[in-house]
Short mmCIF file of C-alpha atoms in Angstrom, two decimals:
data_model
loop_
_atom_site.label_atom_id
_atom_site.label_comp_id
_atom_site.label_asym_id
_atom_site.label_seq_id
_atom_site.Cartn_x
_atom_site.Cartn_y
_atom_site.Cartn_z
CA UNK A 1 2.48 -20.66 -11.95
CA UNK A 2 2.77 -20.01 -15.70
CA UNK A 3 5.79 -19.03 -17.57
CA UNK A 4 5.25 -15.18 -18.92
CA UNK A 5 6.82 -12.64 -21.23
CA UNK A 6 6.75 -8.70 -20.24
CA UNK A 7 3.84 -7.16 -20.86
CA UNK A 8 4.90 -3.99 -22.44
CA UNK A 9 3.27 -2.73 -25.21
CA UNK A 10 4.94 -2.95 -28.67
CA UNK A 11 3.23 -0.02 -30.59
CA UNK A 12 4.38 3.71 -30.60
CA UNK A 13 3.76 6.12 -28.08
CA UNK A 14 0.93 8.72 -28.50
CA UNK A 15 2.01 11.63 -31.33
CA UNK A 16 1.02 14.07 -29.47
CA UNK A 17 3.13 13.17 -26.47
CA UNK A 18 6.65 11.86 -28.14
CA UNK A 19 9.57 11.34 -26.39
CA UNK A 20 12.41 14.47 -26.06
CA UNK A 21 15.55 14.03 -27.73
CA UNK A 22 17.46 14.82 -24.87
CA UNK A 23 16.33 11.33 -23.41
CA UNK A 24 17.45 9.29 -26.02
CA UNK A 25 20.73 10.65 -26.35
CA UNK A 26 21.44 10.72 -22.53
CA UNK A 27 20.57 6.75 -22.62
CA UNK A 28 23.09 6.07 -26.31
CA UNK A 29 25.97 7.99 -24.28
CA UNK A 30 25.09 6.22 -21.15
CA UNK A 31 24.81 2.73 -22.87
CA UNK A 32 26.73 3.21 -26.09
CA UNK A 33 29.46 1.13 -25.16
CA UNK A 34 27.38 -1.75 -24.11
CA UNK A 35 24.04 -1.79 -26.65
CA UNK A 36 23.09 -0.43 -29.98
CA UNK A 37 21.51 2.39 -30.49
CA UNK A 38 18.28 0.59 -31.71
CA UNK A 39 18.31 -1.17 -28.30
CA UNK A 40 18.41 1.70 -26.59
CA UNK A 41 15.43 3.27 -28.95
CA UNK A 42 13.17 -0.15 -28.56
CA UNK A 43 13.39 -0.22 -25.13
CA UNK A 44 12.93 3.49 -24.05
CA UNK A 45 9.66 3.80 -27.02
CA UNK A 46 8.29 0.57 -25.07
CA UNK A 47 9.09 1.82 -21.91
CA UNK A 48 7.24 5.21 -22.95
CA UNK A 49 4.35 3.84 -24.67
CA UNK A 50 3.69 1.57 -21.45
CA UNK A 51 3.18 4.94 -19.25
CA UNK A 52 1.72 6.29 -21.51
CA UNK A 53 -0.73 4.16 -22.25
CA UNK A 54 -1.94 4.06 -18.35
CA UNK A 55 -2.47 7.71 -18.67
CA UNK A 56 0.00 8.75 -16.43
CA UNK A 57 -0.35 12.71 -16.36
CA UNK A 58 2.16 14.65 -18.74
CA UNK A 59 4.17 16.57 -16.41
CA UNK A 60 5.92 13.19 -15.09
CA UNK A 61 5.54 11.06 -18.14
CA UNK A 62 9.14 12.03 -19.59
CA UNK A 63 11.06 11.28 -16.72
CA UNK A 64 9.49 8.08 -15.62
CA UNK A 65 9.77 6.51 -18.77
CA UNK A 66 13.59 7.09 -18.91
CA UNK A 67 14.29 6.11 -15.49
CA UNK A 68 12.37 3.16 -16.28
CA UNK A 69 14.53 2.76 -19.42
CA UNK A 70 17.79 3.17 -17.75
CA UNK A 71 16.67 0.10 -15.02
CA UNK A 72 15.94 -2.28 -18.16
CA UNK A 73 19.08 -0.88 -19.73
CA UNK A 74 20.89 -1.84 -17.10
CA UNK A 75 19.72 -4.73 -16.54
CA UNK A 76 20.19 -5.81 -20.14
CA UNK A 77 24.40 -5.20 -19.30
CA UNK A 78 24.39 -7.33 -16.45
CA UNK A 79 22.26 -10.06 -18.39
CA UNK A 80 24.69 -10.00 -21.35
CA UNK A 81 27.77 -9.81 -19.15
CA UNK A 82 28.51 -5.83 -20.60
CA UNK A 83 28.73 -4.44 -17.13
CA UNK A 84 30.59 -4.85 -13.77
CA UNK A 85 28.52 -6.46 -11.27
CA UNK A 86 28.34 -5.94 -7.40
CA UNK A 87 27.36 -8.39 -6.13
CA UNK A 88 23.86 -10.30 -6.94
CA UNK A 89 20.10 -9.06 -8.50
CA UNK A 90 17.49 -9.02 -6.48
CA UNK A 91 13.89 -8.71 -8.03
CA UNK A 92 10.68 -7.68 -5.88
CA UNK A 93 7.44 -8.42 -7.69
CA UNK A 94 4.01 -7.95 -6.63
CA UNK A 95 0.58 -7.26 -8.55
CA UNK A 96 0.61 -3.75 -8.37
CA UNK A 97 4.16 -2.76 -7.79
CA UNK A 98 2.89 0.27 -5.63
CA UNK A 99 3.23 -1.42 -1.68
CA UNK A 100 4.56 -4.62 -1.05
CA UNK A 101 7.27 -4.53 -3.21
CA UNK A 102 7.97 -0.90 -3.42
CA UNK A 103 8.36 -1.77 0.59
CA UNK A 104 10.77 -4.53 0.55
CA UNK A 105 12.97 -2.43 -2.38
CA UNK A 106 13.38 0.42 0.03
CA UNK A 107 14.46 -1.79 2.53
CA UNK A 108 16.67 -3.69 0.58
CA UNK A 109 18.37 -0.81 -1.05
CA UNK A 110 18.89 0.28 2.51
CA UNK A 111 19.97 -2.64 4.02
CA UNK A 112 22.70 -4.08 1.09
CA UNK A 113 23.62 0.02 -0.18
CA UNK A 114 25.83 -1.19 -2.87
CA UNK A 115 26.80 -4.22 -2.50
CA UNK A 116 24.22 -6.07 -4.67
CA UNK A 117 21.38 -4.37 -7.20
CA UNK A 118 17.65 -4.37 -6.75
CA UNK A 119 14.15 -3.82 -9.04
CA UNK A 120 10.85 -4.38 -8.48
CA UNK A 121 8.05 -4.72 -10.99
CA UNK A 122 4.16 -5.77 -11.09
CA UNK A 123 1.93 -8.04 -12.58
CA UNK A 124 -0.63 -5.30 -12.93
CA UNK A 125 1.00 -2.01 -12.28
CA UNK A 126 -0.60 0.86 -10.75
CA UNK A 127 0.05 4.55 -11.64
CA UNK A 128 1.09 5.73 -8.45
CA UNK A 129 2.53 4.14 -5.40
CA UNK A 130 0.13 3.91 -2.37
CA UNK A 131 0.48 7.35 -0.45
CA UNK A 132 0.15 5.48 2.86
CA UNK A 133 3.19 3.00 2.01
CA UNK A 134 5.26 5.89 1.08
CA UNK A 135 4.34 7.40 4.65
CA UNK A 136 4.55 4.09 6.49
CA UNK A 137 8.34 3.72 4.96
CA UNK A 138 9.40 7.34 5.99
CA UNK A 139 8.50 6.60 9.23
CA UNK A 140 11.21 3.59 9.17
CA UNK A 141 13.51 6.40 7.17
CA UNK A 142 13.22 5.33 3.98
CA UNK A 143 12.20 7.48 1.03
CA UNK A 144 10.11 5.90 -1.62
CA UNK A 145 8.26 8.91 -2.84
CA UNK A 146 9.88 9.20 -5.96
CA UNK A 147 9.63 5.63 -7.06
CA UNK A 148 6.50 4.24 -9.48
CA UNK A 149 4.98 1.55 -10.85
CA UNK A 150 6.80 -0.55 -13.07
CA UNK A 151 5.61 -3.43 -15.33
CA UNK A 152 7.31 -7.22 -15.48
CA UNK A 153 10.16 -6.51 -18.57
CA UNK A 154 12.26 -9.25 -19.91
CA UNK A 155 15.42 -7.36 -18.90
CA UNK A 156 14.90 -7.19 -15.48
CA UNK A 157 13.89 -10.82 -15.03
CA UNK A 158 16.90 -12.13 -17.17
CA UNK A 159 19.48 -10.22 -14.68
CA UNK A 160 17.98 -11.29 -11.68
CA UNK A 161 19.90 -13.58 -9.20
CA UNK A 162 16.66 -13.90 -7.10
CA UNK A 163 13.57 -13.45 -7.49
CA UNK A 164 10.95 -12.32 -4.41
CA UNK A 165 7.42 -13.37 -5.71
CA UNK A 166 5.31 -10.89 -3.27
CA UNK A 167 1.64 -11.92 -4.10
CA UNK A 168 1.22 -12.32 -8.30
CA UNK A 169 -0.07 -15.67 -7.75
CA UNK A 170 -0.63 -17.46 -11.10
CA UNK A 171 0.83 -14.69 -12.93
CA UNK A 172 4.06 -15.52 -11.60
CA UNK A 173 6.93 -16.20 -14.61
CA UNK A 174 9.11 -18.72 -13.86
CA UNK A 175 12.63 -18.49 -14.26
CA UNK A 176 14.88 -21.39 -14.84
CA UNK A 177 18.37 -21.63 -12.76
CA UNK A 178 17.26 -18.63 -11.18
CA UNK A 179 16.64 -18.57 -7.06
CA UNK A 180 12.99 -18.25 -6.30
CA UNK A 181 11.07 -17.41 -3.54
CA UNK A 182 7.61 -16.77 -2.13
CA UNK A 183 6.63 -14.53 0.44
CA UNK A 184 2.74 -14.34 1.18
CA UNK A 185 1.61 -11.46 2.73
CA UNK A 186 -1.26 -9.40 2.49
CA UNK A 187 -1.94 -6.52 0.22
CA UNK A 188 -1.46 -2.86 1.26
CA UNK A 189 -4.08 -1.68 -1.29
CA UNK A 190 -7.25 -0.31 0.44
CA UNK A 191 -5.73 -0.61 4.07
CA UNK A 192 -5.32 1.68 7.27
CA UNK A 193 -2.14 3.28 8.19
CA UNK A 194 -1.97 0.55 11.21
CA UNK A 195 -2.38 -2.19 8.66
CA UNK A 196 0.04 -1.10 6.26
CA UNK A 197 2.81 -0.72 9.45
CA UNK A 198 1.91 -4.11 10.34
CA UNK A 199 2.77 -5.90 6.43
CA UNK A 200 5.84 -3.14 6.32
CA UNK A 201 7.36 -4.83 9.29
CA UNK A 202 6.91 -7.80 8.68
CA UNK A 203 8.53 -7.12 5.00
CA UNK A 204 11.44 -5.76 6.89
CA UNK A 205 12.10 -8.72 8.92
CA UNK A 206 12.11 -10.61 5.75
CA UNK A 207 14.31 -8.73 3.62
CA UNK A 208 16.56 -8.78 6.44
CA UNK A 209 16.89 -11.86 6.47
CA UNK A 210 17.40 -12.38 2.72
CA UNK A 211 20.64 -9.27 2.88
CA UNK A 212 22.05 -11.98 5.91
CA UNK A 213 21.43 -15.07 3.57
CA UNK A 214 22.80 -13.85 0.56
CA UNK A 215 26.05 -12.37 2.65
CA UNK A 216 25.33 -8.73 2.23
CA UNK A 217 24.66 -7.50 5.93
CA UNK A 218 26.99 -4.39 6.33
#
């Protein structure tokens, strides 16, 4: 494994599709109190240029980017010790961040509710998460539909308590003082419906686990 930085891209976002206003101020009120305002401008123009950049289609492109802001925001406040925690961070990283850890999110979110805080990110992030994963989950009755692709961000890997390497290999940063763990199972991508219920349970037996390890079983 070799030690890694976020791979976000550092130059502007397209002219032609710039970021609303509205987004930017809802993330200064929302964060005003624990970053600057150029913090909060950095990290929602790289979040937007990343998204962007992959070509994801216009329609969604606003949103995404300042949902994905708000995780790294918050993430940033638990890093820096300028928010509350509940409990610990749990990060879920695979290559593509659109099945196996999308998978063991939703079932983590489920399993601790809100008792501890979860992301998940990819070494290579898709643009959409696999349709068949999303279907596999809501058959366990979990809703993932509305989550995406994310890339690795420095935020997110600072705050995390644990971190769930899901198949990034070599790629894999490493993160000193920080609980590590690696669970290999097969990717999702290209697979039957059968297939993908076969890795989602056997996800779900592992992230069950992990809630009764780290003390969060309801």
């Amino acid at each position: 494994m070799n030690e890694t930085s976020a791979a976000l891209p550092s130059t502007a976002p397209d002219a032609d599709r710039m970021i609303p206003d509205e987004a930017s101020e809802r993330l200064r009120e929302e964060f005003g109190s624990m970053v600057d305002a150029a913090t909060v401008e950095r990290i929602l123009d790289s979040s937007f240029a990343h998204f962007d950049a992959i070509g994801l289609d216009h329609e969604r492109l606003a949103g995404v980017a300042e949902r994905f802001a708000r995780e790294r925001l918050t993430a940033l406040a638990h890093a820096e010790g300028r928010a509350i925690r509940t409990g610990p961070t749990v990060l879920f990283v695979c290559t593509l961040n659109a099945g196996r850890s999308q998978m063991a999110l939703g079932f983590f979110k489920r399993l601790a509710g809100d008792r501890a805080s979860a992301w998940s990110c990819g070494s290579a992030p898709g643009v959409a998460v696999n349709p068949l994963v999303v279907a596999a989950m809501a058959e366990r009755g979990v809703d993932i539909a509305d989550e995406f692709p994310k890339p690795w961000a420095d935020e997110l890997m600072r705050a995390a308590d644990v971190v769930i390497d899901m198949g990034c290999g070599d790629s894999n940063p490493i993160i000193a003082g920080h609980r590590f763990e690696q669970w290999p199972l097969p990717d999702p991508a290209g697979e039957g419906i059968e297939e993908i219920r076969g890795i989602r349970d056997a996800i779900e037996l592992r992230v069950r686990r992990l809630v009764a390890n780290l003390g969060l079983a309801a």
